PDB file of C-alpha atoms in Angstrom:
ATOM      1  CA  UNK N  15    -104.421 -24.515 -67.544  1.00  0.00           C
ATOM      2  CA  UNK N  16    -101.470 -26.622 -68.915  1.00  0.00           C
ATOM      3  CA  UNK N  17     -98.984 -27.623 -66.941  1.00  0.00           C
ATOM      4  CA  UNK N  18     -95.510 -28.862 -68.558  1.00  0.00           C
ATOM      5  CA  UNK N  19     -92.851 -31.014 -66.194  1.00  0.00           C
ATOM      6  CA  UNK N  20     -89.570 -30.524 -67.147  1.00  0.00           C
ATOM      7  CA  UNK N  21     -86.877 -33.155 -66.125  1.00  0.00           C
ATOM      8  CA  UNK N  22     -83.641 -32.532 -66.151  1.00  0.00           C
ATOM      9  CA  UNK N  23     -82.136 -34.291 -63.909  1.00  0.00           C
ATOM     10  CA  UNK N  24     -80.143 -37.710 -64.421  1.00  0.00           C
ATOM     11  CA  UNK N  25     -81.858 -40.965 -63.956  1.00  0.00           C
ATOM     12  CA  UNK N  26     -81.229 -43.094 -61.363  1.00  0.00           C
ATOM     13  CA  UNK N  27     -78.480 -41.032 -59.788  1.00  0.00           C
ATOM     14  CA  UNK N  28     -81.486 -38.389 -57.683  1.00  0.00           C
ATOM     15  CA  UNK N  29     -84.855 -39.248 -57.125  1.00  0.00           C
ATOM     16  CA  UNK N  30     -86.114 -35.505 -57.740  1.00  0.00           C
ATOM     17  CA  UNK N  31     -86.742 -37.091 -61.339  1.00  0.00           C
ATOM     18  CA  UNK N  32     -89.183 -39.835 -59.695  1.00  0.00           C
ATOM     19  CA  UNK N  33     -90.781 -37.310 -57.890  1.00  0.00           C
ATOM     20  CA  UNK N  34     -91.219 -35.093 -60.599  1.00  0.00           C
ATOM     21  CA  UNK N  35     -93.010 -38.069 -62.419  1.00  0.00           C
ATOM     22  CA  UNK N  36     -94.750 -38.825 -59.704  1.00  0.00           C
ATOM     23  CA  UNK N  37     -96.741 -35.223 -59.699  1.00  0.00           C
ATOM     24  CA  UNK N  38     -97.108 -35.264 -63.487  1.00  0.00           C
ATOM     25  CA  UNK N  39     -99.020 -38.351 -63.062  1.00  0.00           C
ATOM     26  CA  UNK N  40    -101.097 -37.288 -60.218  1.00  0.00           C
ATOM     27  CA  UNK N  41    -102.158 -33.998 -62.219  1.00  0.00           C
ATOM     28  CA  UNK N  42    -102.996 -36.157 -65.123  1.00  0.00           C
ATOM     29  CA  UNK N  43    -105.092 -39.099 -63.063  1.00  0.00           C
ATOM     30  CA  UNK N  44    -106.940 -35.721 -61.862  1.00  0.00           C
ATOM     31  CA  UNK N  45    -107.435 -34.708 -65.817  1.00  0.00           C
ATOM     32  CA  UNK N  46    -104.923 -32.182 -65.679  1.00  0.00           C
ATOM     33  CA  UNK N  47    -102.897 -31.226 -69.453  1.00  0.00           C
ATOM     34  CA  UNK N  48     -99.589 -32.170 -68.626  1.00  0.00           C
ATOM     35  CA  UNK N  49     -96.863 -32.580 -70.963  1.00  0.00           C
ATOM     36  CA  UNK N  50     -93.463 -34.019 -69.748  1.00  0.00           C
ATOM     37  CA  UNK N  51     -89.877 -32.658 -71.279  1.00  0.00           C
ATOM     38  CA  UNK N  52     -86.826 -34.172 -70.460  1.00  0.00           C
ATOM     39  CA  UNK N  53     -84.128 -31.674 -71.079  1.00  0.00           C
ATOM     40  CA  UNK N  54     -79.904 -31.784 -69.694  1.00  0.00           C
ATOM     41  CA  UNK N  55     -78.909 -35.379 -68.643  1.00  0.00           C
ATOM     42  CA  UNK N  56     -82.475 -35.919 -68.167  1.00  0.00           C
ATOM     43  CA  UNK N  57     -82.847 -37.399 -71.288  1.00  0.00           C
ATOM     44  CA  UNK N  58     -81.148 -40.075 -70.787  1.00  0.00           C
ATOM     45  CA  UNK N  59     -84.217 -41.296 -68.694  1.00  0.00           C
ATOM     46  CA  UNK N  60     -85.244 -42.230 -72.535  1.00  0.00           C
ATOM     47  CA  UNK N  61     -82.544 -44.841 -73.546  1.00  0.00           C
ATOM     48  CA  UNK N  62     -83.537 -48.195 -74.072  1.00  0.00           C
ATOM     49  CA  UNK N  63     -82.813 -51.759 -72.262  1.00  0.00           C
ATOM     50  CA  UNK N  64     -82.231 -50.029 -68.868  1.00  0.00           C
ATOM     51  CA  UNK N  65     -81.202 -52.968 -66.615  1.00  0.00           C
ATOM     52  CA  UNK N  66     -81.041 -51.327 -63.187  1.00  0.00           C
ATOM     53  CA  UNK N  67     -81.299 -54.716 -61.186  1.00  0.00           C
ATOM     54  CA  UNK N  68     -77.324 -54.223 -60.769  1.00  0.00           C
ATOM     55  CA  UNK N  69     -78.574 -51.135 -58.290  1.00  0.00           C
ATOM     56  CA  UNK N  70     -81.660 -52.213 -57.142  1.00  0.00           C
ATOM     57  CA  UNK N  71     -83.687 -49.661 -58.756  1.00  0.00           C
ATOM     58  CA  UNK N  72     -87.045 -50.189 -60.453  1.00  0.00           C
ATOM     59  CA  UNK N  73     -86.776 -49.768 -64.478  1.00  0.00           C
ATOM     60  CA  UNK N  74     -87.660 -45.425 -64.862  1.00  0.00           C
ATOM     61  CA  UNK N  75     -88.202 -47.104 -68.575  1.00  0.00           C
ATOM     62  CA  UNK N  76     -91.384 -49.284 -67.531  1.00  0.00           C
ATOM     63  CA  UNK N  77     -92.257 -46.392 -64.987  1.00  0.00           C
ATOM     64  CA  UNK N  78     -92.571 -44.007 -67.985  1.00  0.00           C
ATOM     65  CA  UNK N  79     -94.574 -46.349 -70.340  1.00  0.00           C
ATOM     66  CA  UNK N  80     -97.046 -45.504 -67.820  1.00  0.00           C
ATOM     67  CA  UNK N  81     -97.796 -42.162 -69.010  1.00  0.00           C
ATOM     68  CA  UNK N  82    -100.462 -42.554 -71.662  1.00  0.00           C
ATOM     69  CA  UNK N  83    -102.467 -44.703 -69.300  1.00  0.00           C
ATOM     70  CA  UNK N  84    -102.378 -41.965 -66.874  1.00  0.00           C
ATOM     71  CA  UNK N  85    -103.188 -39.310 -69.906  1.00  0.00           C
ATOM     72  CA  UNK N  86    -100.067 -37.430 -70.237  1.00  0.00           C
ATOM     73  CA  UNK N  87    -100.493 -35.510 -73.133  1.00  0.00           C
ATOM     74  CA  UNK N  88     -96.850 -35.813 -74.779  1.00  0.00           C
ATOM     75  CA  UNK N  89     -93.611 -36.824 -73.809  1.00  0.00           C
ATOM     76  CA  UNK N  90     -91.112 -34.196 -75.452  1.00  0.00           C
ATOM     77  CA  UNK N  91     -86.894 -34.752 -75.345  1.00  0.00           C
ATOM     78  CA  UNK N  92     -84.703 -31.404 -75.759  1.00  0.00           C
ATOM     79  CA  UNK N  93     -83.079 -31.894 -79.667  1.00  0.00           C
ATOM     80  CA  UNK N  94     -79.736 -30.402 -78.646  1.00  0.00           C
ATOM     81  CA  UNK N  95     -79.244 -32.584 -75.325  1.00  0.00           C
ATOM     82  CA  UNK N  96     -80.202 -35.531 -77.275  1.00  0.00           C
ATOM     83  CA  UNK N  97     -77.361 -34.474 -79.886  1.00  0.00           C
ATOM     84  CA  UNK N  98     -75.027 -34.322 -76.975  1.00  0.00           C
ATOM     85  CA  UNK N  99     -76.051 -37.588 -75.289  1.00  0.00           C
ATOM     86  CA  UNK N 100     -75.355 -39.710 -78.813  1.00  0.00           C
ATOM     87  CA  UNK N 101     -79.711 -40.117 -78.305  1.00  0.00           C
ATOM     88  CA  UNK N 102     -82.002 -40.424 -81.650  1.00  0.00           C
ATOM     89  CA  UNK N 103     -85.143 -42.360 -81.944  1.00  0.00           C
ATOM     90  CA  UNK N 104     -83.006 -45.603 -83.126  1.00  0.00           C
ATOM     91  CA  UNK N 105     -81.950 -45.971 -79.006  1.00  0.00           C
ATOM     92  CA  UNK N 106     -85.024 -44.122 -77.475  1.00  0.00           C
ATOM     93  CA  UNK N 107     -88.257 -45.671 -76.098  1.00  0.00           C
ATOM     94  CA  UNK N 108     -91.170 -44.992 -77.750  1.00  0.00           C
ATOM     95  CA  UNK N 109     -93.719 -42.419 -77.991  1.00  0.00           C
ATOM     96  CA  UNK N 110     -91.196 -39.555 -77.395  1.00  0.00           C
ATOM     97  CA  UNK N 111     -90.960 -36.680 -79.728  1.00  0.00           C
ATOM     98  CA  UNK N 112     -87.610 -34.653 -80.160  1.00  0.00           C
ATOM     99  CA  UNK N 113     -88.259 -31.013 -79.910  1.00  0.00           C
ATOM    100  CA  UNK N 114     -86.545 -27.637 -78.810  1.00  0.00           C
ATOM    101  CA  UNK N 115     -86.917 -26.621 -75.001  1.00  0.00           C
ATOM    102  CA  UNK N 116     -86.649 -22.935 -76.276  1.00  0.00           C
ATOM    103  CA  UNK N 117     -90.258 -23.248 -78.094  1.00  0.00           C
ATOM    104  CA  UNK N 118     -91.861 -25.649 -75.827  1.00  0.00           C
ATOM    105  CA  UNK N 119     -91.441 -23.682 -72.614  1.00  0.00           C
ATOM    106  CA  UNK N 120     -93.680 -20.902 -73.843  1.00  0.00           C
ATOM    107  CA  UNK N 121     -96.913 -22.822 -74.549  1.00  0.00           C
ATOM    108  CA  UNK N 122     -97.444 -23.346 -71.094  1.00  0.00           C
ATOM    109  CA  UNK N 123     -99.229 -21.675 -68.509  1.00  0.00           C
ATOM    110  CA  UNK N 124     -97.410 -23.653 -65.530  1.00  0.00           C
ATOM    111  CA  UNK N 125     -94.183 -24.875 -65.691  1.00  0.00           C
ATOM    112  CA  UNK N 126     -92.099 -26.946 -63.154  1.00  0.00           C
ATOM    113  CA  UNK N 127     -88.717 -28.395 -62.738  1.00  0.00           C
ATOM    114  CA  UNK N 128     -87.802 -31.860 -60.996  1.00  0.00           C
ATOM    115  CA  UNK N 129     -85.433 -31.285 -58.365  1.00  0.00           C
TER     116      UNK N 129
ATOM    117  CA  UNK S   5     -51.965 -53.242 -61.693  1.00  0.00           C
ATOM    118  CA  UNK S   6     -49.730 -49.791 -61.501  1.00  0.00           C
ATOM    119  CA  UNK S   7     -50.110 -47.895 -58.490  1.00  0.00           C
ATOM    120  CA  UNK S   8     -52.451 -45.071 -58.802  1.00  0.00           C
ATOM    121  CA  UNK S   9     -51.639 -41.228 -57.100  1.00  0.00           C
ATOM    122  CA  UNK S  10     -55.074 -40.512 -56.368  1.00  0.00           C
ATOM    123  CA  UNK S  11     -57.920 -42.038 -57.596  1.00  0.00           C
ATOM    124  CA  UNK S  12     -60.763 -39.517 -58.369  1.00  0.00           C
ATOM    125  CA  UNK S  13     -64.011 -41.109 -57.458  1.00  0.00           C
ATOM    126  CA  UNK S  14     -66.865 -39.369 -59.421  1.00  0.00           C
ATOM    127  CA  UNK S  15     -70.429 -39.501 -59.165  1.00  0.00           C
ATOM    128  CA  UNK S  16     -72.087 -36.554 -60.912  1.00  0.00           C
ATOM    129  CA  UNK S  17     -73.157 -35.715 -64.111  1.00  0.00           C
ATOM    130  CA  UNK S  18     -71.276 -34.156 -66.814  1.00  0.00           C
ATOM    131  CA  UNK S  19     -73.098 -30.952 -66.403  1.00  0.00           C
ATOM    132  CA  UNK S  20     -72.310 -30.600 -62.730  1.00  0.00           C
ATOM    133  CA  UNK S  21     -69.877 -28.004 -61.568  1.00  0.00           C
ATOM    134  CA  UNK S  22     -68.128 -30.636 -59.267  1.00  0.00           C
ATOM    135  CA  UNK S  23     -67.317 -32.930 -62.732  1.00  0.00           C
ATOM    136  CA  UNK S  24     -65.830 -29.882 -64.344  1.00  0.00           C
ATOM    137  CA  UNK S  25     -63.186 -29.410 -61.616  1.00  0.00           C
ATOM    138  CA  UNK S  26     -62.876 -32.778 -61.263  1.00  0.00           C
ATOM    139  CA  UNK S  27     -61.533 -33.213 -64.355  1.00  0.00           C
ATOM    140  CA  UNK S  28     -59.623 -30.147 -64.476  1.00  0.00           C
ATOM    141  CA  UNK S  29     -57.470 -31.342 -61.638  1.00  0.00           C
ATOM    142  CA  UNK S  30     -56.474 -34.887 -62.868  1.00  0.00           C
ATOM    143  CA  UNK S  31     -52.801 -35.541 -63.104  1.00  0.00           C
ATOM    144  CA  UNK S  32     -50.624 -38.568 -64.683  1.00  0.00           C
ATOM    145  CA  UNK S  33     -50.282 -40.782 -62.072  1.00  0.00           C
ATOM    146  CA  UNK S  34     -54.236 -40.276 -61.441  1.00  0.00           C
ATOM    147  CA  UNK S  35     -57.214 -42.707 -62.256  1.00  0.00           C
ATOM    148  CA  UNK S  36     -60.218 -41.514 -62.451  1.00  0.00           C
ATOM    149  CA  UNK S  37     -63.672 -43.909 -61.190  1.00  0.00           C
ATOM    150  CA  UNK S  38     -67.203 -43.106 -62.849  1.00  0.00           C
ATOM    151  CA  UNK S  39     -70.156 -44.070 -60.657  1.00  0.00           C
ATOM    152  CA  UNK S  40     -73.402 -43.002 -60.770  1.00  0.00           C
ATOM    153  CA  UNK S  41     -74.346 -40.487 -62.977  1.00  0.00           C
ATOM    154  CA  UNK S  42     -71.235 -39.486 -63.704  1.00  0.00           C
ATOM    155  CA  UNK S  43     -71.190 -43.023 -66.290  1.00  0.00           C
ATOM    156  CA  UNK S  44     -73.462 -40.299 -68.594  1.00  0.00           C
ATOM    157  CA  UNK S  45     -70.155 -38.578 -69.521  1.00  0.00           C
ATOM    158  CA  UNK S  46     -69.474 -42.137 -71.667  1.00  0.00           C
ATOM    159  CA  UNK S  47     -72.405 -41.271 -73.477  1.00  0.00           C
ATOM    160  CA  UNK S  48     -71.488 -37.626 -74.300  1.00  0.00           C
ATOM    161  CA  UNK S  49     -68.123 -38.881 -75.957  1.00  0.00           C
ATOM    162  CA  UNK S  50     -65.230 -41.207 -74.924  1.00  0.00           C
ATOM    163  CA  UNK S  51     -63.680 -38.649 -72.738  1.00  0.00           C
ATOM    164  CA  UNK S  52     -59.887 -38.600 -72.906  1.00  0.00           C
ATOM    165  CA  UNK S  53     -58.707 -37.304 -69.824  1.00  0.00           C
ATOM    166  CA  UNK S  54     -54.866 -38.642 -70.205  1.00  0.00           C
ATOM    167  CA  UNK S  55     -55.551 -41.077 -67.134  1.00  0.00           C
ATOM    168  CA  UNK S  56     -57.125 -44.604 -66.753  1.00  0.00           C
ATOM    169  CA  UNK S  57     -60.629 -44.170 -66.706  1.00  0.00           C
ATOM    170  CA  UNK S  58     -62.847 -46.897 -64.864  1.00  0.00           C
ATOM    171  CA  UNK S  59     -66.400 -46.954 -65.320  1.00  0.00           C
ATOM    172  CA  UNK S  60     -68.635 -49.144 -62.604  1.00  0.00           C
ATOM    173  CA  UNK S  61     -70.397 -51.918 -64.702  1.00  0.00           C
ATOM    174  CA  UNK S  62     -74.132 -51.926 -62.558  1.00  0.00           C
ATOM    175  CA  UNK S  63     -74.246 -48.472 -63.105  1.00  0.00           C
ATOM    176  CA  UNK S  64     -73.990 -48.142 -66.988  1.00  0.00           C
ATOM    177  CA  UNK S  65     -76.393 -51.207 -67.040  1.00  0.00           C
ATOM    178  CA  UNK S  66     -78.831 -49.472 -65.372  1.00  0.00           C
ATOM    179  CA  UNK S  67     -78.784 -46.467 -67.755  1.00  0.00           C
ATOM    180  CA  UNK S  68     -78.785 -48.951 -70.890  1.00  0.00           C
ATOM    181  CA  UNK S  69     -75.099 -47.690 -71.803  1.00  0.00           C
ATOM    182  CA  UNK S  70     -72.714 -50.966 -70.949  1.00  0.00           C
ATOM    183  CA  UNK S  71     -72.397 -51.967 -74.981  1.00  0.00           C
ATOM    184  CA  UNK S  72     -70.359 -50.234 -77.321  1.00  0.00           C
ATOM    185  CA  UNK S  73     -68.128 -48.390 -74.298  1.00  0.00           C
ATOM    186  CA  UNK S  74     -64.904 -46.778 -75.648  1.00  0.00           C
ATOM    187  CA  UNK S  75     -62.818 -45.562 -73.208  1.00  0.00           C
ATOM    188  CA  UNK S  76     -63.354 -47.042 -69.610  1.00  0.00           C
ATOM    189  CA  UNK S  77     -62.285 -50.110 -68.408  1.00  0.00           C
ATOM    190  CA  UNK S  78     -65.720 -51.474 -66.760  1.00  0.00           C
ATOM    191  CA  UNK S  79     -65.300 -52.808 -62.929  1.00  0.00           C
ATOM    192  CA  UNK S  80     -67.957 -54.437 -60.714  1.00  0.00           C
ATOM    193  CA  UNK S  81     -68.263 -53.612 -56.833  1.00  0.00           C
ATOM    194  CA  UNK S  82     -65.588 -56.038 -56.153  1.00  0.00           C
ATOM    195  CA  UNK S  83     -63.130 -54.411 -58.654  1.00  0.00           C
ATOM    196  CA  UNK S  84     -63.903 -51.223 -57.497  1.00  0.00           C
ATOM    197  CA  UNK S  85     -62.938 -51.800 -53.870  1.00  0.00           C
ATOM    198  CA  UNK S  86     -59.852 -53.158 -55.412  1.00  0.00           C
ATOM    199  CA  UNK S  87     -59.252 -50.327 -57.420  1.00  0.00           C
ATOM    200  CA  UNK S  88     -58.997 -47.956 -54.248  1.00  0.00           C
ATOM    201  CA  UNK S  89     -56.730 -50.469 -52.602  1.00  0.00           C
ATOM    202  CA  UNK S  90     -54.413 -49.380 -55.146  1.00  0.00           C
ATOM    203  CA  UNK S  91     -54.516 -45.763 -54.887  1.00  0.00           C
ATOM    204  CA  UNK S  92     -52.305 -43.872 -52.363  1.00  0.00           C
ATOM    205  CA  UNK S  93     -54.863 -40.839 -52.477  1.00  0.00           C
ATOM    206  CA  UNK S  94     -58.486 -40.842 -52.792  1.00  0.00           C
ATOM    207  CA  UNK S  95     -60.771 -37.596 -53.621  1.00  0.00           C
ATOM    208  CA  UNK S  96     -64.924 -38.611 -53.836  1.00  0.00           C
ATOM    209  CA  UNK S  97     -66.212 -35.682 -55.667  1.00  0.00           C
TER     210      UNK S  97
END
C-alpha cells in the first residue's frame, strides 16, 4: 500500500498544505510508503531562504527538511509548474526531484490532495 | 502619490478563478495590491497589467521571492494602509 500526498496548494497563504504534511508524516512515523508531490503553486513550498518572520509563520522550508527523518520516501515537484514558477534545482531546497504529475499519479495505490 | 480609482486588493494565487477576473477588470486609473499568495504571480512573470502594481514586502519574504522583483513596487503594512488611503474605491478579491 503506497500512499502519495499531493500538494498543491500555495504556501503560507492556506494551511490545508500543513495539514496535508502533517498526515504524510504521521503515515510515515507509522512505516507507511509515502511519497510527497507538490504540483500548481504548491511548489513554491520548495524555494529557498523563506523568511516568513514578516507573517509570523514557522519556516514550511525547515518543516519539510523533516521528511527523511520521518521516512518519506521521496519528495517529487511537478516539471511543468516548476517551468511556470521560474523554479529549477539552482533556487530549490534539497532532496527534491523534478518529475511529471501525469506519470507519478499512477504508481500509487492511494492518493490524496491537501486541501 | 496620484490618486488611485480603485485599488484591487488581491490575495489569491495565480491559478485561482478570483485572480483571473481580477485582473480582467482592472482599468487605468486602477492599482492593483498583491498580498498573500497572490505575490506567486511575481514569480510566474512580471505581470504587466497597465496599472501600478504593489506587492506587500513580508509576504514575498516569506515565500523567498523579495530579490530580483520586476514589476511591483514593494510596500510594508504601513505603506499598504497608506496605499488604500489613496484610493477612492476599494475591491478585496
Amino acid at each position: 500500500m503506497s500512499t502519495l500526498m499531493v500538494i498543491d496548494q500555495p504556501p503560507y497563504g492556506t494551511w490545508a498544505g500543513r495539514e496535508a504534511l502533517d498526515m504524510a508524516f504521521s503515515l510515515a512515523a507509522f512505516d507507511q510508503s509515502v511519497t510527497l508531490l507538490f504540483t500548481g503553486s504548491g511548489v513554491n513550498w520548495l524555494r529557498m531562504s523563506q523568511q516568513p518572520g514578516g507573517v509570523e509563520q514557522k519556516s514550511l522550508e525547515k518543516n519539510l527538511s523533516a521528511a527523511p527523518v520521518f521516512g518519506v520516501e521521496a519528495i517529487y515537484a511537478d516539471a511543468a509548474a516548476c517551468a511556470r514558477y521560474g523554479l529549477t534545482v539552482e533556487n530549490m531546497i534539497a532532496g527534491v526531484a523534478i518529475a511529471s504529475s501525469s506519470e507519478l499519479l499512477p504508481k500509487y495505490t492511494h492518493t490524496a490532495f491537501a486541501g | 502619490m496620484a490618486p488611485i480609482n480603485t485599488l484591487h486588493i488581491l490575495n489569491k494565487a495565480p491559478e485561482h478563478p478570483r485572480s483571473l477576473a481580477c485582473m480582467s477588470v482592472l482599468q487605468s486609473g486602477d492599482a492593483l495590491l498583491l498580498t498573500e499568495n497572490a505575490v506567486l504571480a511575481l514569480a510566474v512573470n512580471s505581470i504587466d497589467p497597465g496599472v501600478p502594481v504593489f506587492a506587500l514586502a513580508p509576504d514575498l519574504a516569506a515565500r523567498g521571492l523579495e530579490s530580483g522583483i520586476q514589476g511591483a513596487s514593494l510596500v510594508d503594512y504601513a505603506g499598504m494602509v497608506d496605499l488604500t488611503t489613496h484610493a477612492q474605491k476599494l475591491i478585496n478579491w
